Amino acid sequence: MAASLVFRLHDGGPELVREVLLERGWEEYDKGEQEEEDWNLYWRASAFRNSEYHNLLPWQRLNHHPKTVGITRKDCLARNLRRMRSTFGSTLYNFSPTAFILPNDYTRFLSEYTKERLTRGLSAYWICKPVDLSRGRGIFIFEDIKDLVYDSSVIIQRYISNPLLISGYKFDLRIYVCVKSFHPLTVYMHQEGLVRFATEKYNLSSLNNLYAHLTNTSINKFGPFYTTNKERVGQGCKWTMSKFRYFLHSQGINELLLWQRINNIVTLTLLTIAPSVPSSPNCVELFGFDILIDSKFKPWLLEVNYSPALTLDCQADVSVKKGLISDLIDLMNYRSIDSLRERAYQGHKYKQPCYQASQASQVSTLVLSKFKELKSQRRRRSGSQSSQTQTLPLLKVLCQHQPHKISQSQFRQHALVAGCQKYLDLNRIPVARGRIIHANIATATKTQTHTDRALNPILGPHSRTTTAVVNRHTRPAVASCLMDNRALYMSEVTNHDDTETEMEPSGEAYVCSAIPDIPQLGLGSLRSKPAAGSWKLPNIHRYRPVKLPLEGARAPDREKTPPLRVGDFILTFPFNKATLKASQNKLDVKLAIQELHKLTGQLASGSRQSDKKKWREEDMVKKDEGVRTGEEDFESLFWGPKEPLLLSQCCSSTNKLQSIAEHLHDTNLQRQSS
Ligand code: ADP
């Protein structure tokens, strides 16, 4: 019998997370029944307290990283992007509309406003937004400064007055981004997302009509035309990203550069805070990036949402968000059993908070000393012990410790601990077998390198992870290896990581910036090294099989390569060997930005294909000489199209782009007709 994974929801929601996790066989945390620390995932829309990060136990995950307010609060984001613009240049950091934080920047705004008026007359528009509100609350658009009235801290942004319209309706994109880890920076973007429409036709002569200028669902669902069947847009105010993609194809639009630019926006934005976010291996974060596309197909970043809405308002929400959460859980790489949580009750070391591994926690010290005492008494009485009898004192200790209550969970843990040794033994299996399987993969085909070999081996029955399916269709030899490989990997642990009420960063979220720095991996001598290895969670990177190096060659550092695809999540950073290296240890922001810049240039010019050819030729020579280059080990997928291509395939000639567009078009047609 194995322990179910346990989730804990703050304030009873979001309902969607509950639904997905229950379907996957998780249990919901019950305060009355379970111990305070007896959960695997704690989900809340608002920020966690500092102490919650500091007291995290190895099997526990939180759905927020600390200190991300630097991009999730409008004024902080504006300030950070301004800083990056002055460091790295406005050519790269030119994706957010010019912004002023008032009242502080009033004089600067006034001078810009005057300049605009002199050069462009009355055609410059501005949008005013309270810095700490969301869902369109308190927002208005103005042309004349006499209409600017505010009584709290606001940002004034240049209003993108030439948005791309569909049948006259304004829309923006909600892109879901998961930061699996900030150290090393590991970013996934979900291929599905939402397109959010205004429900009245765009018209610059009615700036007060929020139903025409704002795309928030929370506003438009109360509009008079919400349920009307609007030309091309249809009823409601949302499309799925797939539908939008289909629309682009039907218009003959080459979208690849658009997706890459959006990808760049996400990465460049995250790079603004990545070095200052404390390392927190037990956390993941799902951000909602709001992107507006203008009539010249330039994407603009409007804001980053801390807790993107997870309510299901319409069919588009259902098809996008359920899959999104399911993929996010897959990305967290939980095991179907949680033997680490079980073992916590067997041995002291696992009960140390992740960030305080060197300091014994009070509770665990008590448990440990009682446990040791009983254990030595038992030893004195009998020479040998079975694993079954070893578990008994634990329950007793817990009962003595809390004589008033023997919860269901304690009984459950007791029963489970008995089987724990079995799992411990199993842990040894993968290493040996993994090598054999990997050797098979290696001989199968070269294209395997962009598949997700390291995917969660034990995916629940409701897992949406599609990698193997995709690859079975496209690369049959690899797919079967993948499936075999998954079955072999039994491991011990869970791994780490709302409402059209898009939650605003609460006051609490802002407090996060006051968290003292937590010891961070590889961030220079100022930061202390993580203490005992015992607290470190195996993460998804670790399950990647280690390839046996060719004789005489150095073993490549492959275990750190994250899976390229998990469900509909595509790894977007790191995206090549250079960025993988840049993301290890101390994040090299400059190098990462250079690589991004290079890639976009290559995509635009199609030059990468020839580079690739050259590298391959060089690789062949090196291989003939018995040297493993590692180049083939990390070939990224391109975020954007539903059937992701290799990045190198996208960076080819215009003809190639054309055939890709045709392929995507056909795929979509097939999907639509089925
Ligand atoms: P909130 O957090 O309140 O949703 P946003 O910054 O996302 O604030 O703005 C709400 C909506 O206003 C956006 O979804 C978009 O439709 C519109 N909007 C915001 N900023 C701009 C801008 N600079 N130019 C054009 N439209 C904008």
XYZ file of C-alpha atoms and ligand atoms in Angstrom:
701
model
C 0.000 0.000 0.000
C 1.325 3.437 -0.841
C 0.656 6.898 0.486
C -1.450 9.095 -1.712
C -0.045 12.439 -2.601
C -1.693 15.173 -0.595
C -2.552 18.684 -1.806
C -3.473 21.665 0.274
C -5.478 24.602 -1.082
C -5.501 27.967 0.550
C -9.005 29.383 1.074
C -10.531 26.325 -0.554
C -9.464 27.006 -4.128
C -8.918 27.088 -7.005
C -11.521 24.466 -7.781
C -9.783 23.478 -11.016
C -6.622 22.467 -9.179
C -8.709 20.382 -6.787
C -10.514 18.702 -9.661
C -7.361 17.850 -11.580
C -5.523 16.520 -8.549
C -8.450 14.446 -7.284
C -8.806 12.924 -10.744
C -5.156 11.982 -10.550
C -5.703 10.157 -7.291
C -4.402 12.778 -4.889
C -5.981 13.383 -1.505
C -6.999 16.753 -0.189
C -5.334 17.869 3.011
C -7.628 17.788 5.988
C -6.522 19.991 8.835
C -8.550 18.057 11.387
C -7.190 14.720 10.277
C -3.643 15.357 9.186
C -0.530 16.744 10.691
C 0.489 20.261 9.858
C 3.281 19.149 7.543
C 1.591 16.157 5.954
C 1.128 17.464 2.413
C 3.026 17.462 -0.863
C 1.724 20.522 -2.643
C 0.429 23.723 -1.134
C -1.363 25.925 -3.663
C -2.409 29.454 -2.994
C -3.284 32.431 -5.153
C -1.600 34.950 -2.878
C 2.000 34.918 -1.716
C 3.462 32.626 0.903
C 5.045 34.033 4.024
C 8.808 34.036 4.448
C 8.535 31.455 7.197
C 6.684 29.102 4.878
C 9.634 29.081 2.520
C 12.107 28.647 5.341
C 10.250 25.777 6.972
C 9.565 23.791 3.836
C 10.210 20.087 4.218
C 11.795 18.061 1.450
C 8.572 16.505 0.177
C 6.670 19.759 0.134
C 6.171 22.025 -2.871
C 4.764 25.524 -3.169
C 3.209 27.048 -6.270
C 5.138 30.300 -5.947
C 8.788 31.213 -5.944
C 9.726 33.934 -3.479
C 10.475 37.464 -4.635
C 8.906 37.503 -8.074
C 7.062 40.734 -7.416
C 9.716 42.439 -9.541
C 7.744 41.439 -12.624
C 4.244 40.849 -11.276
C 3.552 44.319 -9.972
C 3.087 46.882 -12.698
C 5.390 49.532 -11.221
C 8.130 47.028 -10.350
C 7.963 45.581 -13.839
C 8.246 49.036 -15.400
C 11.203 49.877 -13.183
C 12.994 46.607 -13.894
C 12.487 46.830 -17.629
C 13.790 50.382 -17.579
C 16.901 49.178 -15.776
C 17.459 46.389 -18.297
C 16.918 48.814 -21.166
C 19.640 51.057 -19.866
C 21.998 48.094 -19.376
C 21.307 46.042 -22.501
C 19.945 48.632 -24.894
C 16.547 49.640 -26.141
C 16.790 47.542 -29.291
C 16.305 44.410 -27.248
C 14.195 45.748 -24.411
C 11.721 47.526 -26.633
C 8.754 45.249 -26.068
C 6.879 47.099 -23.369
C 5.113 50.402 -23.942
C 6.917 53.409 -22.453
C 5.760 53.726 -18.865
C 5.875 56.290 -16.053
C 5.228 55.578 -12.406
C 3.224 58.396 -10.892
C 3.430 60.454 -8.798
C 7.262 60.084 -8.842
C 7.712 60.291 -12.613
C 5.212 63.090 -13.143
C 7.737 65.574 -14.506
C 9.217 63.014 -16.873
C 5.767 62.100 -18.079
C 4.880 65.744 -18.597
C 7.914 66.329 -20.748
C 7.216 63.195 -22.851
C 3.570 64.147 -23.180
C 4.487 67.638 -24.342
C 7.010 66.290 -26.817
C 4.437 63.869 -28.258
C 1.811 66.554 -28.535
C 4.166 68.855 -30.351
C 5.299 66.195 -32.796
C 2.093 64.150 -33.218
C -0.647 66.548 -32.282
C -3.539 64.928 -30.401
C -2.921 61.435 -31.728
C -0.946 60.142 -28.744
C -2.977 58.068 -26.311
C -2.149 57.007 -22.781
C -3.502 54.377 -20.442
C -3.548 54.845 -16.677
C -3.506 51.773 -14.402
C -3.366 51.504 -10.615
C -0.136 49.653 -9.832
C -1.603 47.135 -7.453
C -4.942 46.300 -9.036
C -5.869 43.736 -11.651
C -8.820 42.650 -13.791
C -9.029 46.008 -15.455
C -10.068 47.742 -12.250
C -9.403 51.465 -12.134
C -8.050 51.603 -15.713
C -8.856 54.447 -18.107
C -7.500 55.773 -21.395
C -6.881 59.423 -22.100
C -5.581 61.704 -24.758
C -5.554 65.017 -22.942
C -3.606 65.423 -19.708
C -6.497 67.301 -18.154
C -8.321 63.948 -18.049
C -5.584 62.382 -15.953
C -6.916 62.058 -12.412
C -5.477 59.642 -9.898
C -5.481 59.227 -6.140
C -3.112 56.287 -5.721
C 0.128 55.102 -7.224
C -0.458 54.464 -10.938
C 1.481 53.724 -14.067
C 0.864 55.692 -17.214
C 1.676 53.658 -20.288
C 1.682 54.629 -23.891
C -1.546 53.219 -25.241
C -0.981 50.878 -28.183
C -3.552 52.545 -30.378
C -3.042 50.374 -33.477
C -3.780 46.869 -32.160
C -4.213 43.965 -34.549
C -7.976 43.505 -34.898
C -10.059 40.516 -35.839
C -13.207 41.718 -37.557
C -12.739 45.037 -35.793
C -12.337 43.539 -32.311
C -9.276 44.114 -30.172
C -7.714 41.092 -28.471
C -4.675 40.108 -26.433
C -2.947 36.799 -25.723
C -2.665 35.099 -22.369
C 0.515 33.025 -22.450
C 1.131 30.555 -19.648
C 4.694 30.285 -18.493
C 6.039 27.898 -15.914
C 9.304 28.713 -14.219
C 10.332 25.317 -13.041
C 13.366 26.738 -11.363
C 15.220 30.031 -11.152
C 18.536 28.367 -10.291
C 19.238 27.091 -12.852
C 16.770 29.157 -14.829
C 14.400 26.662 -16.431
C 11.420 28.011 -18.295
C 8.550 26.253 -20.034
C 5.882 27.891 -22.144
C 2.541 26.209 -22.694
C 1.486 25.817 -26.274
C -2.137 26.334 -25.458
C -3.199 29.691 -24.201
C -6.099 32.051 -24.480
C -7.013 34.860 -26.794
C -9.145 37.399 -24.978
C -11.376 39.699 -26.989
C -13.019 43.005 -26.330
C -16.729 42.616 -27.014
C -17.371 45.881 -28.852
C -15.634 47.108 -31.981
C -12.489 49.100 -31.493
C -13.004 52.801 -31.828
C -10.601 55.533 -30.805
C -13.350 58.087 -30.672
C -14.932 56.369 -27.661
C -12.062 56.039 -25.206
C -14.472 55.594 -22.313
C -15.966 52.425 -23.722
C -14.084 49.775 -21.781
C -15.835 46.978 -23.698
C -14.008 48.179 -26.805
C -10.606 48.951 -25.297
C -10.016 46.412 -22.533
C -9.808 42.695 -23.136
C -10.277 41.506 -19.556
C -12.898 38.775 -19.326
C -13.865 40.070 -15.903
C -15.051 43.237 -17.663
C -16.331 41.882 -20.946
C -18.473 39.144 -19.505
C -20.699 41.904 -18.164
C -20.833 43.685 -21.523
C -24.084 43.912 -23.522
C -22.601 41.946 -26.443
C -20.942 39.160 -24.511
C -23.462 36.526 -25.569
C -24.001 37.939 -29.058
C -22.593 35.957 -31.947
C -19.996 38.485 -33.060
C -18.612 38.473 -36.586
C -15.801 35.897 -36.785
C -15.169 36.126 -33.023
C -18.360 34.266 -32.145
C -20.067 34.275 -28.776
C -18.315 35.154 -25.547
C -14.872 36.719 -25.555
C -12.297 33.932 -25.735
C -10.572 31.710 -28.208
C -8.065 29.002 -27.600
C -4.580 29.602 -28.943
C -5.086 26.714 -31.392
C -8.030 28.539 -32.906
C -5.975 31.706 -33.168
C -3.194 29.803 -34.863
C -5.657 28.382 -37.316
C -6.869 31.903 -37.983
C -3.308 33.077 -38.701
C -2.761 30.229 -41.131
C -6.021 30.919 -42.876
C -4.804 34.461 -43.425
C -1.527 33.200 -44.856
C 0.440 34.810 -42.054
C 3.911 33.500 -41.321
C 3.731 33.281 -37.577
C 7.074 31.729 -36.683
C 8.844 34.998 -36.081
C 5.882 36.196 -34.036
C 6.142 33.189 -31.697
C 9.875 33.635 -31.373
C 9.431 37.288 -30.470
C 6.893 36.371 -27.811
C 9.301 33.752 -26.565
C 12.004 36.439 -26.368
C 9.712 38.748 -24.423
C 9.102 36.042 -21.837
C 12.769 35.167 -21.457
C 13.988 38.758 -21.380
C 11.379 39.613 -18.762
C 12.322 36.691 -16.549
C 15.989 37.569 -16.880
C 15.256 40.893 -15.167
C 14.559 39.143 -11.874
C 16.174 35.731 -12.200
C 19.469 36.610 -10.480
C 17.676 38.099 -7.473
C 15.159 35.319 -6.873
C 16.383 33.099 -4.034
C 16.989 29.495 -4.927
C 13.941 27.514 -3.930
C 14.066 24.067 -5.440
C 10.699 23.133 -3.953
C 8.788 25.793 -5.819
C 7.351 26.281 -9.253
C 5.489 29.247 -10.616
C 2.806 29.573 -13.242
C 2.827 33.100 -14.657
C 0.296 34.575 -17.052
C 1.959 36.860 -19.612
C -0.402 39.292 -21.348
C 0.730 40.095 -24.872
C -0.867 42.549 -27.267
C -0.049 42.326 -30.985
C -0.144 45.516 -32.978
C -1.163 45.949 -36.595
C 2.483 45.535 -37.651
C 2.623 42.156 -35.901
C 4.860 43.423 -33.157
C 4.051 41.779 -29.823
C 3.982 43.988 -26.720
C 4.148 42.925 -23.107
C 1.290 44.460 -21.124
C 1.797 42.757 -17.800
C 2.736 39.569 -15.976
C 0.100 37.939 -13.772
C 1.174 36.365 -10.532
C -1.779 34.010 -10.221
C -3.411 33.682 -13.621
C -7.133 33.085 -13.416
C -8.106 29.436 -13.206
C -11.878 29.769 -13.303
C -13.776 28.059 -16.063
C -16.027 30.669 -17.663
C -16.469 29.118 -21.088
C -15.530 26.166 -23.287
C -12.179 27.738 -24.228
C -11.289 27.923 -20.539
C -12.184 24.279 -20.051
C -10.095 23.047 -22.934
C -7.088 25.178 -22.096
C -6.884 25.398 -18.332
C -7.567 21.803 -17.413
C -4.798 20.596 -19.678
C -2.565 23.365 -18.420
C -2.860 22.341 -14.783
C -2.486 18.703 -15.653
C 0.708 19.445 -17.580
C 1.949 21.582 -14.731
C 1.542 18.674 -12.337
C 3.409 16.448 -14.786
C 6.136 19.061 -14.934
C 6.474 18.881 -11.170
C 7.361 15.268 -11.674
C 5.570 13.849 -8.713
C 5.880 10.168 -8.156
C 2.671 8.199 -7.798
C 3.737 7.438 -4.260
C 5.472 9.606 -1.785
C 7.955 7.505 0.024
C 9.972 10.518 1.119
C 7.058 11.787 3.153
C 6.692 8.302 4.565
C 10.332 8.052 5.418
C 10.144 11.333 7.242
C 8.541 9.401 10.004
C 11.249 6.809 9.972
C 14.351 8.917 10.024
C 15.140 12.317 11.383
C 17.133 13.799 8.548
C 14.233 14.040 6.132
C 12.272 16.197 8.523
C 14.675 19.065 8.335
C 13.364 22.114 6.558
C 14.912 22.440 3.118
C 16.539 25.734 3.889
C 17.681 24.774 7.351
C 19.120 21.378 6.804
C 21.915 22.065 9.213
C 19.600 23.096 12.025
C 17.555 20.359 13.603
C 13.887 21.209 13.826
C 12.403 21.016 17.296
C 9.681 18.561 16.440
C 11.961 16.197 14.629
C 14.539 16.327 17.400
C 11.924 15.200 19.835
C 10.748 12.449 17.543
C 14.295 11.389 16.828
C 15.391 11.149 20.431
C 12.317 9.147 21.391
C 12.791 6.980 18.363
C 16.442 6.329 19.174
C 15.618 5.538 22.752
C 13.009 2.979 21.789
C 15.220 1.576 19.083
C 18.125 0.956 21.425
C 15.828 -0.623 24.000
C 14.583 -2.920 21.275
C 18.115 -3.741 20.161
C 19.028 -4.700 23.645
C 16.096 -7.087 23.717
C 16.648 -8.719 20.343
C 19.602 -8.941 18.071
C 17.896 -8.487 14.735
C 14.974 -6.491 13.476
C 12.664 -6.803 10.562
C 11.671 -3.738 8.628
C 8.169 -4.319 9.937
C 9.161 -4.068 13.570
C 11.319 -1.038 12.878
C 8.279 0.943 12.018
C 6.363 0.261 15.198
C 8.155 2.662 17.500
C 7.356 5.488 15.173
C 3.673 5.192 15.734
C 4.216 4.901 19.432
C 6.379 7.955 19.436
C 3.844 9.908 17.525
C 1.145 8.765 19.886
C 3.168 9.773 22.884
C 3.983 13.037 21.293
C 0.341 13.792 20.630
C -1.530 11.595 23.047
C -4.803 13.361 22.391
C -5.011 12.361 18.787
C -4.123 9.435 16.582
C -5.094 10.618 13.177
C -5.918 8.512 10.157
C -2.788 9.771 8.536
C -0.634 8.433 11.340
C -2.130 5.010 10.908
C -1.608 5.327 7.214
C 1.981 6.373 7.658
C 2.552 3.525 10.038
C 1.318 1.019 7.527
C 3.299 2.621 4.768
C 6.563 2.847 6.539
C 6.502 -0.906 6.799
C 6.819 -1.112 3.039
C 9.395 1.592 2.812
C 12.429 -0.610 2.626
C 11.026 -2.074 -0.531
C 11.055 1.327 -2.227
C 14.499 2.063 -0.988
C 15.742 -1.060 -2.658
C 13.936 -0.186 -5.854
C 15.720 3.116 -5.960
C 18.861 1.350 -6.915
C 17.402 -0.278 -9.977
C 17.162 2.633 -12.384
C 20.798 3.538 -12.525
C 21.890 0.227 -13.844
C 18.946 -0.319 -16.150
C 18.843 3.237 -17.329
C 22.184 2.821 -18.939
C 21.122 -0.185 -20.890
C 17.955 1.444 -22.084
C 19.733 4.565 -22.988
C 22.221 2.639 -25.002
C 19.274 1.280 -26.960
C 17.964 4.749 -27.530
C 21.320 5.939 -28.630
C 21.440 3.386 -31.353
C 17.805 3.878 -32.339
C 18.025 7.216 -34.049
C 19.681 10.538 -33.774
C 16.405 12.431 -33.714
C 15.741 11.127 -30.240
C 17.814 13.912 -28.829
C 14.949 16.344 -28.731
C 12.519 13.958 -27.112
C 11.747 13.927 -23.480
C 13.684 11.016 -22.177
C 13.596 12.265 -18.669
C 9.894 12.515 -18.338
C 8.096 11.529 -15.216
C 8.296 7.816 -15.259
C 5.155 7.198 -13.309
C 2.507 9.401 -14.757
C -0.946 9.169 -13.329
C -3.812 7.831 -15.382
C -4.887 11.406 -16.110
C -1.529 12.651 -17.174
C -1.705 14.531 -20.437
C 1.917 14.080 -21.212
C 1.977 13.687 -24.943
C 5.637 13.352 -25.694
C 5.637 9.665 -26.250
C 2.541 9.845 -28.393
C 3.934 12.566 -30.554
C 7.173 10.790 -30.932
C 5.601 7.473 -31.605
C 3.976 9.011 -34.628
C 6.988 10.856 -35.798
C 9.884 8.845 -34.481
C 8.693 5.313 -33.766
C 11.968 3.802 -32.649
C 12.450 6.412 -30.016
C 8.927 6.296 -28.716
C 9.120 2.673 -27.729
C 12.384 3.266 -25.925
C 10.788 6.131 -24.126
C 7.935 4.052 -22.915
C 10.251 1.317 -21.711
C 12.421 3.812 -20.036
C 9.543 5.327 -18.136
C 8.422 2.049 -16.779
C 11.808 1.404 -15.306
C 12.198 4.557 -13.342
C 10.810 4.032 -9.907
C 11.958 6.666 -7.551
C 11.414 7.730 -4.064
C 10.058 11.158 -4.196
C 7.650 13.678 -5.304
C 9.428 16.414 -7.039
C 9.045 19.950 -6.795
C 7.156 23.391 -7.855
C -6.647 32.478 -9.265
C -11.012 33.014 -11.071
C -11.361 35.089 -13.999
C -10.588 36.812 -10.810
C -7.055 37.323 -11.925
C -5.506 37.673 -8.539
C -3.610 40.801 -8.018
C -0.335 40.557 -6.219
C -1.514 41.045 -2.707
C 0.181 43.198 -0.121
C 1.653 39.983 1.090
C 3.211 39.366 -2.298
C 4.960 42.653 -2.048
C 6.267 41.766 1.367
C 8.102 38.964 -0.370
C 10.771 41.348 -1.472
C 11.787 41.578 2.142
C 12.772 37.937 2.333
C 16.390 37.695 3.311
C 18.401 35.836 0.748
C 18.230 32.150 1.116
C 21.470 30.308 0.479
C 21.657 29.949 -3.219
C 23.383 27.375 -5.287
C 26.447 28.628 -6.994
C 25.873 32.302 -6.490
C 29.320 33.224 -5.476
C 31.141 33.290 -2.225
C 28.650 35.559 -0.512
C 26.119 32.818 -0.427
C 26.614 29.754 1.622
C 26.517 26.339 0.055
C 23.442 24.222 0.656
C 24.001 22.070 3.693
C 23.404 18.361 3.775
C 22.522 16.620 0.563
C 19.645 14.989 2.381
C 17.281 17.902 1.866
C 17.905 18.185 -1.797
C 15.015 17.027 -3.867
C 15.711 14.978 -6.878
C 14.337 17.087 -9.671
C 13.274 16.168 -13.129
C 16.735 16.729 -14.473
C 18.087 13.960 -12.373
C 16.039 11.272 -13.981
C 17.650 11.757 -17.300
C 19.718 8.694 -17.976
C 23.400 9.242 -17.908
C 24.962 8.280 -21.193
C 28.039 6.174 -21.028
C 30.878 8.209 -22.471
C 32.881 6.804 -25.296
C 36.138 5.442 -24.198
C 38.656 8.116 -23.420
C 36.119 10.919 -23.511
C 34.869 12.948 -20.558
C 31.341 12.163 -19.438
C 29.144 14.993 -20.564
C 27.212 16.858 -17.882
C 23.910 15.586 -19.160
C 21.884 15.019 -16.068
C 21.248 18.725 -15.883
C 19.473 18.853 -19.209
C 15.783 19.409 -18.590
C 13.162 17.587 -20.658
C 12.351 19.500 -23.810
C 8.659 18.842 -23.688
C 6.216 17.890 -20.957
C 2.666 17.666 -22.220
C 2.100 20.947 -24.005
C 4.855 22.684 -22.075
C 7.867 23.391 -24.273
C 11.226 24.181 -22.752
C 12.124 27.688 -23.892
C 15.067 28.377 -21.612
C 17.728 27.100 -21.785
C 17.376 26.515 -25.512
C 20.877 25.484 -26.558
C 24.152 24.356 -25.076
C 25.383 27.896 -24.532
C 22.280 28.948 -22.586
C 22.326 25.679 -20.685
C 25.813 26.569 -19.574
C 24.822 30.173 -18.913
C 22.009 29.006 -16.658
C 24.175 26.773 -14.489
C 25.811 28.085 -11.357
C 25.647 31.855 -11.456
C 23.243 32.861 -14.209
C 25.102 34.661 -16.972
C 22.412 37.121 -18.044
C 24.572 38.802 -20.647
C 25.416 35.564 -22.379
C 21.799 34.434 -22.282
C 20.693 37.683 -23.895
C 23.373 37.438 -26.561
C 22.236 33.929 -27.481
C 18.626 35.039 -27.668
C 19.591 37.896 -29.895
C 21.630 35.586 -32.105
C 18.818 33.085 -32.407
C 16.271 35.703 -33.419
C 18.676 37.013 -36.040
C 19.178 33.499 -37.358
C 15.444 32.865 -37.439
C 14.896 36.032 -39.384
C 17.666 35.320 -41.862
C 17.451 31.543 -41.988
C 21.206 31.292 -41.557
C 21.154 28.769 -38.793
C 20.570 25.864 -41.116
C 23.976 26.268 -42.711
C 25.608 26.657 -39.289
C 23.920 23.466 -38.229
C 25.214 21.669 -41.277
C 28.713 22.853 -40.527
C 28.466 21.760 -36.886
C 27.176 18.366 -37.940
C 30.085 17.869 -40.294
C 32.480 18.835 -37.531
C 30.686 16.434 -35.188
C 31.033 13.587 -37.651
C 34.754 14.136 -37.804
C 35.023 14.261 -34.030
C 32.916 11.138 -33.682
C 35.134 9.311 -36.122
C 37.953 10.273 -33.804
C 36.041 8.846 -30.831
C 35.238 12.193 -29.225
C 31.743 12.837 -27.928
C 30.770 16.385 -28.738
C 27.454 16.637 -26.965
C 26.088 18.911 -29.682
C 23.442 16.396 -30.605
C 22.377 16.120 -27.002
C 20.472 19.323 -26.778
C 18.495 20.408 -29.749
C 15.571 22.520 -28.665
C 12.040 22.527 -29.823
C 10.486 25.663 -31.164
C 7.772 27.084 -28.958
C 4.718 28.104 -30.903
C 3.247 25.638 -33.359
C 1.190 22.883 -31.838
C 3.424 20.259 -33.412
C 6.740 21.677 -32.310
C 9.618 21.547 -34.708
C 13.266 21.496 -33.937
C 14.576 25.000 -33.542
C 17.056 24.323 -36.311
C 14.237 23.410 -38.680
C 12.637 26.779 -38.068
C 15.840 28.655 -38.758
C 16.013 27.666 -42.380
C 15.151 29.259 -45.673
C 11.920 30.951 -46.624
C 10.930 27.863 -48.624
C 11.284 25.770 -45.550
C 9.120 28.206 -43.581
C 6.537 27.987 -46.288
C 6.450 24.203 -46.152
C 6.257 24.299 -42.366
C 3.326 26.693 -42.578
C 1.656 24.351 -45.074
C 2.305 21.364 -42.837
C 0.774 23.175 -39.878
C -2.161 24.226 -41.973
C -2.796 20.635 -43.069
C -2.471 19.380 -39.511
C -5.015 21.899 -38.358
C -7.390 21.028 -41.157
C -7.113 17.356 -40.274
C -7.758 18.132 -36.628
C -10.755 20.285 -37.472
C -12.281 17.674 -39.739
C -11.790 14.935 -37.148
P -5.005 44.408 -15.394
O -3.997 43.818 -14.507
O -5.953 45.300 -14.649
O -5.705 43.401 -16.254
P -3.557 45.169 -17.781
O -2.277 45.886 -17.826
O -3.554 43.744 -18.155
O -4.192 45.385 -16.342
O -4.583 45.931 -18.710
C -5.919 45.525 -18.892
C -6.268 45.549 -20.360
O -6.100 46.870 -20.875
C -5.388 44.701 -21.215
O -5.849 43.378 -21.231
C -5.463 45.368 -22.556
O -6.620 45.001 -23.256
C -5.586 46.828 -22.188
N -4.264 47.486 -22.163
C -3.441 47.574 -21.102
N -2.326 48.264 -21.401
C -2.448 48.630 -22.685
C -1.628 49.367 -23.573
N -0.465 49.895 -23.175
N -2.052 49.542 -24.822
C -3.224 49.029 -25.253
N -4.053 48.348 -24.453
C -3.690 48.136 -23.182
